[in-house]
Amino acid sequence: MYEIVRRHLGKVVAGAAMAVTGTAVAVAISLPGTAGADDSPAARAAGSGSAPADGARDARGTDGAEGAEGTGGRGAAALAPATVAPPAAEGPKGTGTDPLTDDELARARQLALGASDSAARQDVDGDRGRPQHLGTELADPAPGRENERRARVRFYDYARDELVTRTVDLTTGKVETTAARRGVQPSAHPEELRAALELILASPLGKGVKEDYRDATGTELTSADQLWFNGDVYRTYREKNVPEALSRCGEHRCVRLVTKVRNGAWIDTRNIVVDLSAKNVVRVG
């Protein structure tokens, strides 16, 4: 009898243990994925439904929401939109190796044009007394005068077909050096390219350009302003079968253009060269 009762009690105890174990398994399965990750008092308090302690806010944000709007659910403050800072105000004078300011560029050109021989010079449009400006750049300081700003100004004189370079001292206002060279052809200035395009449109070869423009747009080409254009100096040593009419290019100022309808189709003008010195428009190739 005792043995029967002992075996019965053993089965009851074993069954109770299995029930407890099964409950624990069920609880473990039903816990959220973060269970066990934090066993701090604050976390246990949160798990029991009580309010979290100060500093125990989770990733849902300070108000318990999934995340503040626009923060990607991380509870961080939203970033302000990026802004572009305006450029610093430009002073009348630069210092050291700073690029020339607008005021310095204008002063350098004025000083270089004030030389006594400028009246005899000529620009691309044929205006006397104003050689064609090509560019102005900062010049190296003179030895022992590192604090003084100097500029190098380049002109092309169409009256003599020569490149004129003058160095001016922006501090003293003096023209320090003048050099004139023939047969030197630096890159073309936009004013020269525009003059070349106007010569093309006014020439017999401009008829084809106008026809291409009409085909592309359905309207008439009456002004250079209707075209986008670019180009550079025509150098005969890079070309084959140079026409006799262009044989003086290099000594003369000659350019070739690429053109297109503004915001539209290309118009092929690569086979047209303009001798700006002689005002000739010639087909090549």
Short mmCIF file of C-alpha atoms in Angstrom, two decimals:
data_model
loop_
_atom_site.label_atom_id
_atom_site.label_comp_id
_atom_site.label_asym_id
_atom_site.label_seq_id
_atom_site.Cartn_x
_atom_site.Cartn_y
_atom_site.Cartn_z
CA MET A 1 0.00 0.00 0.00
CA TYR A 2 2.78 2.42 0.89
CA GLU A 3 4.55 1.62 -2.37
CA ILE A 4 1.39 2.36 -4.39
CA VAL A 5 0.89 5.73 -2.67
CA ARG A 6 4.58 6.69 -3.23
CA ARG A 7 4.39 5.93 -6.93
CA HIS A 8 1.16 7.93 -7.25
CA LEU A 9 2.66 10.95 -5.50
CA GLY A 10 5.72 10.75 -7.75
CA LYS A 11 3.52 10.94 -10.84
CA VAL A 12 1.66 13.98 -9.44
CA VAL A 13 4.93 15.82 -8.66
CA ALA A 14 6.39 15.00 -12.07
CA GLY A 15 3.23 16.22 -13.78
CA ALA A 16 3.33 19.47 -11.87
CA ALA A 17 6.96 19.99 -12.83
CA MET A 18 6.16 19.42 -16.50
CA ALA A 19 3.30 21.89 -16.26
CA VAL A 20 5.57 24.54 -14.76
CA THR A 21 8.19 23.87 -17.43
CA GLY A 22 5.60 24.16 -20.18
CA THR A 23 4.37 27.46 -18.76
CA ALA A 24 7.92 28.80 -18.69
CA VAL A 25 8.42 27.80 -22.31
CA ALA A 26 5.19 29.51 -23.27
CA VAL A 27 6.21 32.67 -21.42
CA ALA A 28 9.62 32.65 -23.07
CA ILE A 29 8.04 32.28 -26.51
CA SER A 30 5.55 35.08 -25.91
CA LEU A 31 8.16 37.58 -24.67
CA PRO A 32 9.21 40.40 -27.11
CA GLY A 33 12.47 40.00 -28.98
CA THR A 34 14.27 42.34 -26.61
CA ALA A 35 13.58 40.15 -23.59
CA GLY A 36 16.69 39.50 -21.63
CA ALA A 37 18.62 42.27 -23.39
CA ASP A 38 18.30 44.53 -20.39
CA ASP A 39 17.75 43.22 -16.87
CA SER A 40 18.17 46.59 -15.18
CA PRO A 41 15.63 47.73 -12.60
CA ALA A 42 14.31 50.30 -15.07
CA ALA A 43 13.81 47.63 -17.72
CA ARG A 44 12.07 45.32 -15.24
CA ALA A 45 9.84 48.21 -14.22
CA ALA A 46 8.99 48.87 -17.87
CA GLY A 47 8.24 45.19 -18.36
CA SER A 48 5.86 45.18 -15.42
CA GLY A 49 3.84 48.07 -16.92
CA SER A 50 5.06 50.76 -14.54
CA ALA A 51 6.41 54.09 -15.83
CA PRO A 52 10.13 54.00 -16.75
CA ALA A 53 12.60 55.85 -14.59
CA ASP A 54 14.22 59.09 -15.78
CA GLY A 55 16.82 58.37 -18.46
CA ALA A 56 15.26 54.98 -19.24
CA ARG A 57 13.36 56.10 -22.35
CA ASP A 58 13.63 53.59 -25.15
CA ALA A 59 14.03 54.10 -28.89
CA ARG A 60 10.39 55.03 -29.28
CA GLY A 61 11.08 58.63 -28.29
CA THR A 62 10.28 60.73 -25.27
CA ASP A 63 6.54 60.41 -25.68
CA GLY A 64 6.54 56.66 -26.27
CA ALA A 65 5.69 57.05 -29.95
CA GLU A 66 7.50 55.00 -32.54
CA GLY A 67 9.73 57.99 -33.38
CA ALA A 68 9.45 61.71 -33.89
CA GLU A 69 8.25 62.70 -37.34
CA GLY A 70 11.11 62.84 -39.84
CA THR A 71 13.66 61.31 -37.51
CA GLY A 72 13.66 57.80 -38.95
CA GLY A 73 12.31 56.32 -35.74
CA ARG A 74 15.51 57.08 -33.83
CA GLY A 75 14.10 59.76 -31.58
CA ALA A 76 16.74 62.29 -32.73
CA ALA A 77 15.88 65.91 -33.45
CA ALA A 78 15.13 66.66 -37.11
CA LEU A 79 18.03 68.30 -38.98
CA ALA A 80 17.55 71.77 -40.38
CA PRO A 81 17.65 72.11 -44.19
CA ALA A 82 21.11 72.76 -45.63
CA THR A 83 21.80 76.32 -46.69
CA VAL A 84 24.47 77.91 -48.88
CA ALA A 85 26.30 80.77 -47.25
CA PRO A 86 26.54 83.89 -49.43
CA PRO A 87 30.04 84.76 -50.68
CA ALA A 88 32.02 87.16 -48.58
CA ALA A 89 31.91 90.76 -49.72
CA GLU A 90 34.83 91.54 -52.03
CA GLY A 91 37.00 94.47 -51.03
CA PRO A 92 38.56 96.92 -53.49
CA LYS A 93 42.00 95.36 -53.05
CA GLY A 94 43.30 91.85 -52.57
CA THR A 95 46.26 90.81 -50.50
CA GLY A 96 49.16 88.49 -51.17
CA THR A 97 48.33 85.98 -53.89
CA ASP A 98 44.56 86.58 -53.77
CA PRO A 99 42.99 86.78 -57.24
CA LEU A 100 42.57 90.28 -58.61
CA THR A 101 39.36 91.94 -57.45
CA ASP A 102 36.93 93.53 -59.89
CA ASP A 103 38.24 96.96 -58.92
CA GLU A 104 41.84 95.84 -59.50
CA LEU A 105 40.97 94.34 -62.89
CA ALA A 106 39.37 97.59 -64.03
CA ARG A 107 42.26 99.68 -62.69
CA ALA A 108 44.89 97.44 -64.33
CA ARG A 109 43.19 97.71 -67.71
CA GLN A 110 42.83 101.47 -67.39
CA LEU A 111 46.48 101.88 -66.48
CA ALA A 112 47.64 99.68 -69.38
CA LEU A 113 45.48 101.54 -71.90
CA GLY A 114 46.78 104.89 -70.66
CA ALA A 115 50.15 104.37 -72.36
CA SER A 116 51.07 107.01 -74.92
CA ASP A 117 51.02 104.66 -77.92
CA SER A 118 47.49 103.29 -77.38
CA ALA A 119 45.91 105.85 -79.72
CA ALA A 120 47.44 104.13 -82.74
CA ARG A 121 46.16 100.68 -81.81
CA GLN A 122 42.99 98.91 -82.96
CA ASP A 123 40.58 96.26 -81.65
CA VAL A 124 38.76 93.45 -83.49
CA ASP A 125 35.91 95.77 -84.52
CA GLY A 126 38.33 98.26 -86.06
CA ASP A 127 37.99 100.87 -83.33
CA ARG A 128 41.10 103.00 -83.07
CA GLY A 129 42.72 103.79 -79.72
CA ARG A 130 41.47 100.59 -78.08
CA PRO A 131 43.52 97.43 -78.67
CA GLN A 132 41.58 94.20 -78.16
CA HIS A 133 41.72 93.15 -74.52
CA LEU A 134 42.54 89.43 -74.12
CA GLY A 135 43.05 89.01 -70.39
CA THR A 136 44.41 90.33 -67.10
CA GLU A 137 46.15 88.25 -64.44
CA LEU A 138 48.02 88.72 -61.20
CA ALA A 139 51.76 89.18 -61.73
CA ASP A 140 54.49 88.02 -59.39
CA PRO A 141 55.61 90.71 -56.94
CA ALA A 142 58.85 92.51 -57.63
CA PRO A 143 61.81 91.48 -55.44
CA GLY A 144 61.69 93.32 -52.13
CA ARG A 145 58.16 94.61 -52.84
CA GLU A 146 56.12 91.62 -51.83
CA ASN A 147 53.33 93.78 -50.39
CA GLU A 148 52.67 95.57 -53.69
CA ARG A 149 50.11 94.17 -56.12
CA ARG A 150 51.02 93.95 -59.81
CA ALA A 151 48.98 92.87 -62.83
CA ARG A 152 49.84 91.64 -66.31
CA VAL A 153 47.48 92.85 -69.05
CA ARG A 154 47.41 91.33 -72.55
CA PHE A 155 46.04 93.04 -75.68
CA TYR A 156 45.98 92.20 -79.36
CA ASP A 157 46.61 95.15 -81.67
CA TYR A 158 44.83 94.54 -84.98
CA ALA A 159 46.48 97.59 -86.52
CA ARG A 160 49.89 95.90 -86.32
CA ASP A 161 48.94 92.26 -85.73
CA GLU A 162 50.93 92.01 -82.55
CA LEU A 163 50.41 90.85 -78.99
CA VAL A 164 51.04 93.59 -76.44
CA THR A 165 51.72 92.70 -72.80
CA ARG A 166 52.01 95.34 -70.10
CA THR A 167 52.83 94.93 -66.41
CA VAL A 168 51.36 97.58 -64.16
CA ASP A 169 51.91 98.34 -60.48
CA LEU A 170 48.49 98.69 -58.88
CA THR A 171 49.99 100.46 -55.86
CA THR A 172 51.93 103.20 -57.66
CA GLY A 173 49.82 103.29 -60.84
CA LYS A 174 52.87 102.98 -63.08
CA VAL A 175 53.32 100.88 -66.22
CA GLU A 176 56.48 98.98 -65.43
CA THR A 177 57.08 97.03 -68.64
CA THR A 178 55.71 96.81 -72.18
CA ALA A 179 56.41 93.98 -74.63
CA ALA A 180 55.11 93.58 -78.19
CA ARG A 181 55.47 90.33 -80.19
CA ARG A 182 54.26 89.27 -83.62
CA GLY A 183 53.40 85.75 -84.68
CA VAL A 184 52.10 84.90 -81.21
CA GLN A 185 48.44 83.85 -81.07
CA PRO A 186 46.98 83.25 -77.59
CA SER A 187 43.47 81.85 -77.18
CA ALA A 188 40.63 83.91 -78.61
CA HIS A 189 38.55 86.25 -76.47
CA PRO A 190 34.70 85.92 -76.55
CA GLU A 191 34.48 89.34 -78.23
CA GLU A 192 36.67 88.03 -81.06
CA LEU A 193 34.53 84.90 -81.44
CA ARG A 194 31.39 87.00 -81.67
CA ALA A 195 32.99 89.24 -84.30
CA ALA A 196 33.91 86.11 -86.28
CA LEU A 197 30.32 84.79 -86.14
CA GLU A 198 28.94 88.12 -87.32
CA LEU A 199 31.38 88.05 -90.26
CA ILE A 200 30.22 84.52 -91.15
CA LEU A 201 26.55 85.50 -91.10
CA ALA A 202 27.25 88.53 -93.28
CA SER A 203 29.25 86.48 -95.82
CA PRO A 204 28.02 84.19 -98.65
CA LEU A 205 28.96 81.18 -96.49
CA GLY A 206 26.47 82.38 -93.91
CA LYS A 207 23.64 81.29 -96.22
CA GLY A 208 24.19 77.63 -95.31
CA VAL A 209 24.25 78.45 -91.60
CA LYS A 210 20.93 80.30 -91.91
CA GLU A 211 19.37 77.40 -93.85
CA ASP A 212 20.45 74.93 -91.16
CA TYR A 213 18.97 77.20 -88.50
CA ARG A 214 15.66 77.43 -90.39
CA ASP A 215 15.53 73.64 -90.78
CA ALA A 216 16.18 73.15 -87.04
CA THR A 217 13.81 75.81 -85.70
CA GLY A 218 11.39 76.84 -88.43
CA THR A 219 12.40 80.47 -87.90
CA GLU A 220 14.89 82.83 -89.53
CA LEU A 221 18.38 83.49 -88.18
CA THR A 222 18.90 87.24 -88.10
CA SER A 223 21.33 87.79 -85.20
CA ALA A 224 24.33 86.14 -83.58
CA ASP A 225 22.38 86.29 -80.32
CA GLN A 226 20.21 83.42 -81.56
CA LEU A 227 23.19 81.03 -81.51
CA TRP A 228 25.41 79.56 -78.83
CA PHE A 229 29.00 79.62 -80.03
CA ASN A 230 32.54 78.87 -78.95
CA GLY A 231 35.87 78.39 -80.67
CA ASP A 232 39.55 79.19 -80.71
CA VAL A 233 42.49 80.25 -82.81
CA TYR A 234 43.00 78.43 -86.12
CA ARG A 235 46.58 77.15 -86.23
CA THR A 236 47.80 76.21 -89.68
CA TYR A 237 50.55 73.86 -88.49
CA ARG A 238 47.84 71.48 -87.24
CA GLU A 239 46.00 71.45 -90.58
CA LYS A 240 46.47 69.82 -93.97
CA ASN A 241 45.81 71.51 -97.32
CA VAL A 242 45.52 75.02 -95.93
CA PRO A 243 43.85 77.32 -98.53
CA GLU A 244 45.96 80.12 -99.93
CA ALA A 245 43.54 82.65 -98.46
CA LEU A 246 44.49 81.42 -94.98
CA SER A 247 48.22 81.15 -95.52
CA ARG A 248 48.88 84.19 -93.32
CA CYS A 249 47.02 82.74 -90.30
CA GLY A 250 49.47 82.80 -87.42
CA GLU A 251 50.71 86.13 -88.59
CA HIS A 252 47.06 87.18 -88.87
CA ARG A 253 44.48 86.49 -86.18
CA CYS A 254 42.31 83.57 -87.43
CA VAL A 255 39.60 81.63 -85.59
CA ARG A 256 37.26 78.69 -86.15
CA LEU A 257 33.87 78.28 -84.42
CA VAL A 258 31.48 75.62 -83.23
CA THR A 259 27.85 76.75 -83.10
CA LYS A 260 24.42 75.48 -82.13
CA VAL A 261 20.88 76.66 -81.74
CA ARG A 262 20.39 77.92 -78.21
CA ASN A 263 19.06 74.91 -76.26
CA GLY A 264 18.82 73.06 -79.56
CA ALA A 265 20.61 71.33 -82.43
CA TRP A 266 24.22 71.77 -83.50
CA ILE A 267 25.01 73.72 -86.67
CA ASP A 268 28.26 72.57 -88.24
CA THR A 269 30.58 75.53 -88.87
CA ARG A 270 33.85 73.67 -88.35
CA ASN A 271 34.76 73.99 -92.03
CA ILE A 272 34.61 77.79 -91.89
CA VAL A 273 37.63 79.84 -90.79
CA VAL A 274 37.59 83.59 -90.27
CA ASP A 275 40.68 85.74 -90.74
CA LEU A 276 39.86 88.53 -88.31
CA SER A 277 42.80 90.64 -89.42
CA ALA A 278 41.83 90.60 -93.09
CA LYS A 279 38.08 90.22 -92.40
CA ASN A 280 37.92 87.18 -94.72
CA VAL A 281 35.63 84.14 -94.33
CA VAL A 282 37.04 80.99 -95.95
CA ARG A 283 35.84 77.38 -96.31
CA VAL A 284 38.38 74.63 -95.53
CA GLY A 285 38.41 70.89 -96.07
#
